[in-house]
PDB file of C-alpha atoms in Angstrom:
ATOM      1  CA  UNK W   1     -27.156 -73.286  -9.427  1.00 75.00           C
ATOM      2  CA  UNK W   2     -28.601 -71.507 -12.415  1.00 83.00           C
ATOM      3  CA  UNK W   3     -27.125 -72.311 -15.842  1.00 89.00           C
ATOM      4  CA  UNK W   4     -27.702 -69.925 -18.727  1.00 93.00           C
ATOM      5  CA  UNK W   5     -26.907 -70.779 -22.335  1.00 92.00           C
ATOM      6  CA  UNK W   6     -26.941 -68.477 -25.360  1.00 90.00           C
ATOM      7  CA  UNK W   7     -27.390 -69.321 -29.038  1.00 76.00           C
ATOM      8  CA  UNK W   8     -25.988 -68.643 -31.563  1.00 72.00           C
ATOM      9  CA  UNK W   9     -22.522 -67.637 -30.398  1.00 86.00           C
ATOM     10  CA  UNK W  10     -22.043 -65.368 -33.402  1.00 91.00           C
ATOM     11  CA  UNK W  11     -24.678 -63.710 -35.535  1.00 94.00           C
ATOM     12  CA  UNK W  12     -24.129 -61.655 -38.664  1.00 96.00           C
ATOM     13  CA  UNK W  13     -26.948 -59.565 -40.072  1.00 96.00           C
ATOM     14  CA  UNK W  14     -27.345 -57.044 -42.856  1.00 97.00           C
ATOM     15  CA  UNK W  15     -27.953 -53.501 -41.747  1.00 97.00           C
ATOM     16  CA  UNK W  16     -31.679 -52.900 -41.500  1.00 97.00           C
ATOM     17  CA  UNK W  17     -32.537 -56.540 -40.878  1.00 97.00           C
ATOM     18  CA  UNK W  18     -33.644 -57.974 -37.533  1.00 97.00           C
ATOM     19  CA  UNK W  19     -31.480 -59.950 -35.112  1.00 95.00           C
ATOM     20  CA  UNK W  20     -32.710 -62.457 -32.560  1.00 95.00           C
ATOM     21  CA  UNK W  21     -30.640 -63.976 -29.767  1.00 94.00           C
ATOM     22  CA  UNK W  22     -32.057 -66.750 -27.633  1.00 94.00           C
ATOM     23  CA  UNK W  23     -31.118 -67.787 -24.108  1.00 96.00           C
ATOM     24  CA  UNK W  24     -32.193 -70.792 -22.126  1.00 96.00           C
ATOM     25  CA  UNK W  25     -32.056 -71.131 -18.365  1.00 95.00           C
ATOM     26  CA  UNK W  26     -32.200 -74.134 -16.086  1.00 93.00           C
ATOM     27  CA  UNK W  27     -33.810 -72.978 -12.840  1.00 90.00           C
ATOM     28  CA  UNK W  28     -37.567 -72.647 -13.168  1.00 90.00           C
ATOM     29  CA  UNK W  29     -37.572 -70.450 -10.058  1.00 88.00           C
ATOM     30  CA  UNK W  30     -35.578 -67.699 -11.802  1.00 90.00           C
ATOM     31  CA  UNK W  31     -37.693 -64.613 -12.332  1.00 88.00           C
ATOM     32  CA  UNK W  32     -35.452 -61.784 -13.478  1.00 88.00           C
ATOM     33  CA  UNK W  33     -33.834 -61.723 -16.926  1.00 93.00           C
ATOM     34  CA  UNK W  34     -31.615 -58.819 -18.024  1.00 93.00           C
ATOM     35  CA  UNK W  35     -29.645 -58.263 -21.210  1.00 96.00           C
ATOM     36  CA  UNK W  36     -26.298 -56.491 -21.269  1.00 97.00           C
ATOM     37  CA  UNK W  37     -24.489 -55.051 -24.268  1.00 97.00           C
ATOM     38  CA  UNK W  38     -20.719 -54.800 -24.415  1.00 97.00           C
ATOM     39  CA  UNK W  39     -19.063 -52.861 -27.202  1.00 96.00           C
ATOM     40  CA  UNK W  40     -15.466 -53.646 -28.062  1.00 94.00           C
ATOM     41  CA  UNK W  41     -13.163 -52.550 -25.267  1.00 92.00           C
ATOM     42  CA  UNK W  42     -16.013 -51.143 -23.175  1.00 95.00           C
ATOM     43  CA  UNK W  43     -17.883 -52.152 -20.060  1.00 96.00           C
ATOM     44  CA  UNK W  44     -21.113 -54.199 -20.171  1.00 96.00           C
ATOM     45  CA  UNK W  45     -24.216 -52.038 -19.943  1.00 96.00           C
ATOM     46  CA  UNK W  46     -27.796 -52.991 -19.200  1.00 94.00           C
ATOM     47  CA  UNK W  47     -30.027 -52.455 -22.216  1.00 96.00           C
ATOM     48  CA  UNK W  48     -33.280 -54.127 -21.215  1.00 95.00           C
ATOM     49  CA  UNK W  49     -34.644 -56.476 -18.586  1.00 92.00           C
ATOM     50  CA  UNK W  50     -37.820 -58.416 -17.906  1.00 91.00           C
ATOM     51  CA  UNK W  51     -39.476 -60.031 -14.935  1.00 87.00           C
ATOM     52  CA  UNK W  52     -41.311 -63.313 -15.046  1.00 85.00           C
ATOM     53  CA  UNK W  53     -44.708 -61.678 -14.515  1.00 84.00           C
ATOM     54  CA  UNK W  54     -44.663 -60.273 -18.068  1.00 84.00           C
ATOM     55  CA  UNK W  55     -44.149 -61.993 -21.388  1.00 89.00           C
ATOM     56  CA  UNK W  56     -42.695 -59.153 -23.444  1.00 93.00           C
ATOM     57  CA  UNK W  57     -41.069 -55.777 -22.999  1.00 93.00           C
ATOM     58  CA  UNK W  58     -40.086 -53.235 -25.641  1.00 95.00           C
ATOM     59  CA  UNK W  59     -37.807 -50.230 -25.705  1.00 94.00           C
ATOM     60  CA  UNK W  60     -37.583 -48.553 -29.097  1.00 95.00           C
ATOM     61  CA  UNK W  61     -35.795 -51.010 -31.427  1.00 97.00           C
ATOM     62  CA  UNK W  62     -35.139 -53.679 -28.840  1.00 98.00           C
ATOM     63  CA  UNK W  63     -37.519 -56.114 -27.182  1.00 97.00           C
ATOM     64  CA  UNK W  64     -37.263 -59.101 -24.923  1.00 97.00           C
ATOM     65  CA  UNK W  65     -39.711 -62.008 -24.861  1.00 96.00           C
ATOM     66  CA  UNK W  66     -39.985 -64.645 -22.168  1.00 95.00           C
ATOM     67  CA  UNK W  67     -41.363 -68.172 -22.378  1.00 94.00           C
ATOM     68  CA  UNK W  68     -41.476 -69.513 -18.838  1.00 92.00           C
ATOM     69  CA  UNK W  69     -42.816 -72.899 -19.851  1.00 93.00           C
ATOM     70  CA  UNK W  70     -39.916 -73.557 -22.185  1.00 94.00           C
ATOM     71  CA  UNK W  71     -37.476 -71.672 -19.946  1.00 94.00           C
ATOM     72  CA  UNK W  72     -36.113 -69.418 -22.622  1.00 94.00           C
ATOM     73  CA  UNK W  73     -36.037 -65.714 -23.359  1.00 96.00           C
ATOM     74  CA  UNK W  74     -34.959 -63.832 -26.437  1.00 96.00           C
ATOM     75  CA  UNK W  75     -33.594 -60.440 -27.421  1.00 97.00           C
ATOM     76  CA  UNK W  76     -34.988 -58.934 -30.596  1.00 97.00           C
ATOM     77  CA  UNK W  77     -33.277 -56.046 -32.351  1.00 97.00           C
ATOM     78  CA  UNK W  78     -35.148 -54.518 -35.277  1.00 97.00           C
ATOM     79  CA  UNK W  79     -33.783 -52.279 -38.042  1.00 97.00           C
ATOM     80  CA  UNK W  80     -30.222 -53.093 -37.025  1.00 97.00           C
ATOM     81  CA  UNK W  81     -27.574 -50.398 -37.299  1.00 97.00           C
ATOM     82  CA  UNK W  82     -23.772 -50.569 -37.234  1.00 96.00           C
ATOM     83  CA  UNK W  83     -23.758 -49.365 -33.631  1.00 96.00           C
ATOM     84  CA  UNK W  84     -25.660 -52.509 -32.672  1.00 97.00           C
ATOM     85  CA  UNK W  85     -22.473 -54.498 -33.356  1.00 97.00           C
ATOM     86  CA  UNK W  86     -21.409 -55.762 -29.934  1.00 97.00           C
ATOM     87  CA  UNK W  87     -21.392 -58.745 -27.611  1.00 96.00           C
ATOM     88  CA  UNK W  88     -24.718 -59.318 -25.906  1.00 97.00           C
ATOM     89  CA  UNK W  89     -24.982 -61.153 -22.588  1.00 96.00           C
ATOM     90  CA  UNK W  90     -28.158 -62.572 -21.145  1.00 96.00           C
ATOM     91  CA  UNK W  91     -28.502 -63.389 -17.476  1.00 94.00           C
ATOM     92  CA  UNK W  92     -30.958 -64.872 -15.021  1.00 92.00           C
ATOM     93  CA  UNK W  93     -31.549 -64.751 -11.307  1.00 85.00           C
ATOM     94  CA  UNK W  94     -34.052 -65.383  -8.605  1.00 72.00           C
ATOM     95  CA  UNK W  95     -35.622 -62.370  -6.935  1.00 60.00           C
ATOM     96  CA  UNK W  96     -33.759 -61.685  -3.717  1.00 61.00           C
ATOM     97  CA  UNK W  97     -30.765 -63.753  -4.787  1.00 66.00           C
ATOM     98  CA  UNK W  98     -27.523 -61.819  -4.972  1.00 64.00           C
ATOM     99  CA  UNK W  99     -26.168 -63.768  -7.911  1.00 76.00           C
ATOM    100  CA  UNK W 100     -26.783 -63.134 -11.562  1.00 86.00           C
ATOM    101  CA  UNK W 101     -25.846 -66.092 -13.770  1.00 89.00           C
ATOM    102  CA  UNK W 102     -24.567 -64.833 -17.125  1.00 92.00           C
ATOM    103  CA  UNK W 103     -24.518 -66.613 -20.433  1.00 93.00           C
ATOM    104  CA  UNK W 104     -21.269 -66.719 -22.403  1.00 93.00           C
ATOM    105  CA  UNK W 105     -22.287 -63.972 -24.775  1.00 94.00           C
ATOM    106  CA  UNK W 106     -23.306 -63.548 -28.416  1.00 95.00           C
ATOM    107  CA  UNK W 107     -21.247 -61.598 -30.912  1.00 95.00           C
ATOM    108  CA  UNK W 108     -23.559 -59.642 -33.190  1.00 96.00           C
ATOM    109  CA  UNK W 109     -22.046 -58.178 -36.344  1.00 97.00           C
ATOM    110  CA  UNK W 110     -24.097 -55.747 -38.393  1.00 97.00           C
ATOM    111  CA  UNK W 111     -22.870 -55.630 -41.979  1.00 96.00           C
ATOM    112  CA  UNK W 112     -23.325 -52.210 -43.632  1.00 93.00           C
TER     113      UNK W 112
ATOM    114  CA  UNK G   1     -22.534 -43.508 -15.984  1.00 58.00           C
ATOM    115  CA  UNK G   2     -22.583 -44.610 -12.360  1.00 67.00           C
ATOM    116  CA  UNK G   3     -19.595 -43.407 -10.342  1.00 92.00           C
ATOM    117  CA  UNK G   4     -17.367 -46.451 -10.340  1.00 96.00           C
ATOM    118  CA  UNK G   5     -13.615 -46.315 -10.582  1.00 97.00           C
ATOM    119  CA  UNK G   6     -11.366 -49.321 -10.912  1.00 98.00           C
ATOM    120  CA  UNK G   7      -7.641 -49.174 -10.322  1.00 97.00           C
ATOM    121  CA  UNK G   8      -5.301 -49.963 -11.809  1.00 97.00           C
ATOM    122  CA  UNK G   9      -6.636 -50.124 -15.382  1.00 97.00           C
ATOM    123  CA  UNK G  10      -3.775 -52.331 -16.484  1.00 97.00           C
ATOM    124  CA  UNK G  11      -1.319 -54.444 -14.545  1.00 97.00           C
ATOM    125  CA  UNK G  12       1.403 -56.903 -15.427  1.00 97.00           C
ATOM    126  CA  UNK G  13       2.741 -59.064 -12.650  1.00 97.00           C
ATOM    127  CA  UNK G  14       4.717 -62.225 -12.098  1.00 97.00           C
ATOM    128  CA  UNK G  15       3.492 -65.624 -10.998  1.00 97.00           C
ATOM    129  CA  UNK G  16       3.438 -66.004  -7.245  1.00 97.00           C
ATOM    130  CA  UNK G  17       3.124 -62.334  -6.373  1.00 96.00           C
ATOM    131  CA  UNK G  18       0.114 -60.912  -4.527  1.00 96.00           C
ATOM    132  CA  UNK G  19      -2.049 -58.446  -6.412  1.00 97.00           C
ATOM    133  CA  UNK G  20      -4.803 -56.143  -5.174  1.00 98.00           C
ATOM    134  CA  UNK G  21      -7.400 -54.528  -7.399  1.00 98.00           C
ATOM    135  CA  UNK G  22      -9.502 -51.685  -6.117  1.00 98.00           C
ATOM    136  CA  UNK G  23     -13.068 -50.697  -6.851  1.00 98.00           C
ATOM    137  CA  UNK G  24     -14.323 -47.341  -5.620  1.00 98.00           C
ATOM    138  CA  UNK G  25     -17.904 -46.107  -5.927  1.00 97.00           C
ATOM    139  CA  UNK G  26     -19.494 -42.757  -5.209  1.00 96.00           C
ATOM    140  CA  UNK G  27     -23.111 -43.958  -5.510  1.00 92.00           C
ATOM    141  CA  UNK G  28     -23.497 -45.292  -1.964  1.00 91.00           C
ATOM    142  CA  UNK G  29     -24.837 -48.556  -3.425  1.00 90.00           C
ATOM    143  CA  UNK G  30     -25.130 -51.459  -1.050  1.00 89.00           C
ATOM    144  CA  UNK G  31     -24.034 -54.266  -3.344  1.00 90.00           C
ATOM    145  CA  UNK G  32     -20.640 -54.630  -4.992  1.00 93.00           C
ATOM    146  CA  UNK G  33     -19.357 -57.456  -7.165  1.00 94.00           C
ATOM    147  CA  UNK G  34     -16.163 -58.681  -8.773  1.00 97.00           C
ATOM    148  CA  UNK G  35     -16.417 -60.528 -12.090  1.00 96.00           C
ATOM    149  CA  UNK G  36     -13.804 -61.884 -14.426  1.00 97.00           C
ATOM    150  CA  UNK G  37     -14.268 -62.000 -18.167  1.00 96.00           C
ATOM    151  CA  UNK G  38     -12.511 -64.561 -20.329  1.00 94.00           C
ATOM    152  CA  UNK G  39     -13.083 -65.523 -23.963  1.00 88.00           C
ATOM    153  CA  UNK G  40     -15.592 -68.354 -24.194  1.00 84.00           C
ATOM    154  CA  UNK G  41     -16.639 -68.006 -20.560  1.00 87.00           C
ATOM    155  CA  UNK G  42     -18.552 -64.777 -20.430  1.00 89.00           C
ATOM    156  CA  UNK G  43     -18.796 -63.039 -17.072  1.00 93.00           C
ATOM    157  CA  UNK G  44     -18.157 -65.157 -14.003  1.00 93.00           C
ATOM    158  CA  UNK G  45     -18.742 -63.987 -10.446  1.00 92.00           C
ATOM    159  CA  UNK G  46     -15.731 -64.154  -8.142  1.00 95.00           C
ATOM    160  CA  UNK G  47     -17.004 -62.584  -4.911  1.00 95.00           C
ATOM    161  CA  UNK G  48     -19.640 -60.103  -3.924  1.00 92.00           C
ATOM    162  CA  UNK G  49     -20.502 -57.897  -0.967  1.00 93.00           C
ATOM    163  CA  UNK G  50     -23.893 -57.017   0.457  1.00 89.00           C
ATOM    164  CA  UNK G  51     -22.621 -54.504   2.990  1.00 90.00           C
ATOM    165  CA  UNK G  52     -19.593 -53.369   4.936  1.00 94.00           C
ATOM    166  CA  UNK G  53     -17.669 -56.452   6.042  1.00 93.00           C
ATOM    167  CA  UNK G  54     -20.347 -58.696   4.521  1.00 93.00           C
ATOM    168  CA  UNK G  55     -19.033 -60.761   1.627  1.00 94.00           C
ATOM    169  CA  UNK G  56     -19.737 -64.084  -0.016  1.00 91.00           C
ATOM    170  CA  UNK G  57     -18.193 -66.339  -2.632  1.00 92.00           C
ATOM    171  CA  UNK G  58     -19.172 -66.552  -6.248  1.00 90.00           C
ATOM    172  CA  UNK G  59     -18.662 -69.369  -8.720  1.00 88.00           C
ATOM    173  CA  UNK G  60     -14.892 -68.905  -9.245  1.00 94.00           C
ATOM    174  CA  UNK G  61     -13.610 -67.746  -5.856  1.00 95.00           C
ATOM    175  CA  UNK G  62     -10.613 -70.051  -5.422  1.00 96.00           C
ATOM    176  CA  UNK G  63      -7.372 -68.079  -5.245  1.00 96.00           C
ATOM    177  CA  UNK G  64      -9.161 -64.793  -4.544  1.00 98.00           C
ATOM    178  CA  UNK G  65     -10.109 -62.912  -1.408  1.00 97.00           C
ATOM    179  CA  UNK G  66     -12.024 -59.676  -0.910  1.00 98.00           C
ATOM    180  CA  UNK G  67     -12.496 -57.012   1.697  1.00 97.00           C
ATOM    181  CA  UNK G  68     -14.968 -54.220   2.181  1.00 97.00           C
ATOM    182  CA  UNK G  69     -14.151 -51.964   5.125  1.00 96.00           C
ATOM    183  CA  UNK G  70     -16.089 -48.988   3.757  1.00 96.00           C
ATOM    184  CA  UNK G  71     -19.251 -48.717   1.681  1.00 95.00           C
ATOM    185  CA  UNK G  72     -17.362 -47.125  -1.191  1.00 97.00           C
ATOM    186  CA  UNK G  73     -14.420 -49.518  -1.511  1.00 98.00           C
ATOM    187  CA  UNK G  74     -14.278 -53.183  -2.490  1.00 98.00           C
ATOM    188  CA  UNK G  75     -10.855 -54.771  -2.825  1.00 98.00           C
ATOM    189  CA  UNK G  76     -10.025 -57.960  -4.693  1.00 98.00           C
ATOM    190  CA  UNK G  77      -6.784 -59.722  -3.776  1.00 98.00           C
ATOM    191  CA  UNK G  78      -5.063 -62.472  -5.689  1.00 97.00           C
ATOM    192  CA  UNK G  79      -3.122 -64.081  -2.907  1.00 93.00           C
ATOM    193  CA  UNK G  80      -0.497 -65.668  -5.166  1.00 96.00           C
ATOM    194  CA  UNK G  81      -1.125 -64.830  -8.804  1.00 97.00           C
ATOM    195  CA  UNK G  82      -1.125 -67.618 -11.392  1.00 97.00           C
ATOM    196  CA  UNK G  83      -1.203 -67.469 -15.185  1.00 97.00           C
ATOM    197  CA  UNK G  84      -4.781 -68.781 -15.124  1.00 97.00           C
ATOM    198  CA  UNK G  85      -5.780 -65.534 -13.427  1.00 98.00           C
ATOM    199  CA  UNK G  86      -4.815 -63.507 -16.461  1.00 98.00           C
ATOM    200  CA  UNK G  87      -8.132 -61.909 -17.305  1.00 98.00           C
ATOM    201  CA  UNK G  88     -10.187 -58.745 -17.458  1.00 97.00           C
ATOM    202  CA  UNK G  89     -11.684 -57.980 -14.064  1.00 98.00           C
ATOM    203  CA  UNK G  90     -14.857 -55.970 -13.751  1.00 98.00           C
ATOM    204  CA  UNK G  91     -16.288 -54.452 -10.630  1.00 97.00           C
ATOM    205  CA  UNK G  92     -20.038 -53.865 -10.559  1.00 95.00           C
ATOM    206  CA  UNK G  93     -22.423 -52.162  -8.178  1.00 93.00           C
ATOM    207  CA  UNK G  94     -26.140 -52.439  -7.587  1.00 88.00           C
ATOM    208  CA  UNK G  95     -28.506 -50.298  -5.536  1.00 81.00           C
ATOM    209  CA  UNK G  96     -30.003 -53.335  -3.848  1.00 69.00           C
ATOM    210  CA  UNK G  97     -33.443 -51.798  -3.636  1.00 57.00           C
ATOM    211  CA  UNK G  98     -36.133 -54.306  -4.397  1.00 55.00           C
ATOM    212  CA  UNK G  99     -34.551 -57.107  -6.405  1.00 50.00           C
ATOM    213  CA  UNK G 100     -30.944 -57.034  -5.318  1.00 47.00           C
ATOM    214  CA  UNK G 101     -29.505 -58.047  -8.649  1.00 51.00           C
ATOM    215  CA  UNK G 102     -31.235 -55.454 -10.717  1.00 72.00           C
ATOM    216  CA  UNK G 103     -29.376 -52.943 -12.789  1.00 82.00           C
ATOM    217  CA  UNK G 104     -25.754 -53.803 -12.351  1.00 90.00           C
ATOM    218  CA  UNK G 105     -23.455 -50.910 -13.218  1.00 92.00           C
ATOM    219  CA  UNK G 106     -19.995 -51.982 -14.292  1.00 96.00           C
ATOM    220  CA  UNK G 107     -16.661 -50.274 -13.935  1.00 97.00           C
ATOM    221  CA  UNK G 108     -14.274 -49.880 -16.848  1.00 96.00           C
ATOM    222  CA  UNK G 109     -12.370 -53.040 -16.052  1.00 97.00           C
ATOM    223  CA  UNK G 110      -8.805 -53.981 -15.143  1.00 97.00           C
ATOM    224  CA  UNK G 111      -6.683 -55.912 -17.598  1.00 97.00           C
ATOM    225  CA  UNK G 112      -4.417 -58.182 -15.536  1.00 98.00           C
ATOM    226  CA  UNK G 113      -1.604 -60.187 -17.075  1.00 98.00           C
ATOM    227  CA  UNK G 114       0.261 -62.746 -14.979  1.00 97.00           C
ATOM    228  CA  UNK G 115       3.547 -63.797 -16.539  1.00 96.00           C
TER     229      UNK G 115
END
């Protein structure tokens, strides 16, 4: 089955700087790649997703890029703010497959 | 937030006892999922349902069973709880329109401790 890995496991950034989290996946047939954010003690929530037919997607301060050849995708957060501090999970699946494979999560800490 | 309610929110039980967690949705979504979250392991799928009485196993299904007799309810049962099942359990739902895995909406979670 699909195997998703996230790097780095923990990332500390100064407020206002950019943060980048990278995920790699194993199944070249996967074509849907969402990112979920989980604040301390809260539920995971979808923040952005991308399909394999596009290389980049943006939503305000966050963006996701996909490199199908290298089988990796990345989350970019610009102008980081304290409320961006959270655990971020990437995931991958094949269209029509009922199973999302999640990575183990990245802890992002924004230092004021 | 999507209408998902998990109960109980917290539970402490003893090894060997059966435990049932409930997930209730008011969104009429077709797909429902049970995940467990453990430090260092992220979110792992236990079981999922793609319709009433239609369920399938996830990656960590041993020791768990599920039932879905109504669209709105998805029950997770630990047949004989073990300490390794101490975890936070999340229910999730998905509309299942188009790509079935898109846009998972999670419940608030159940913290289960098995002593």
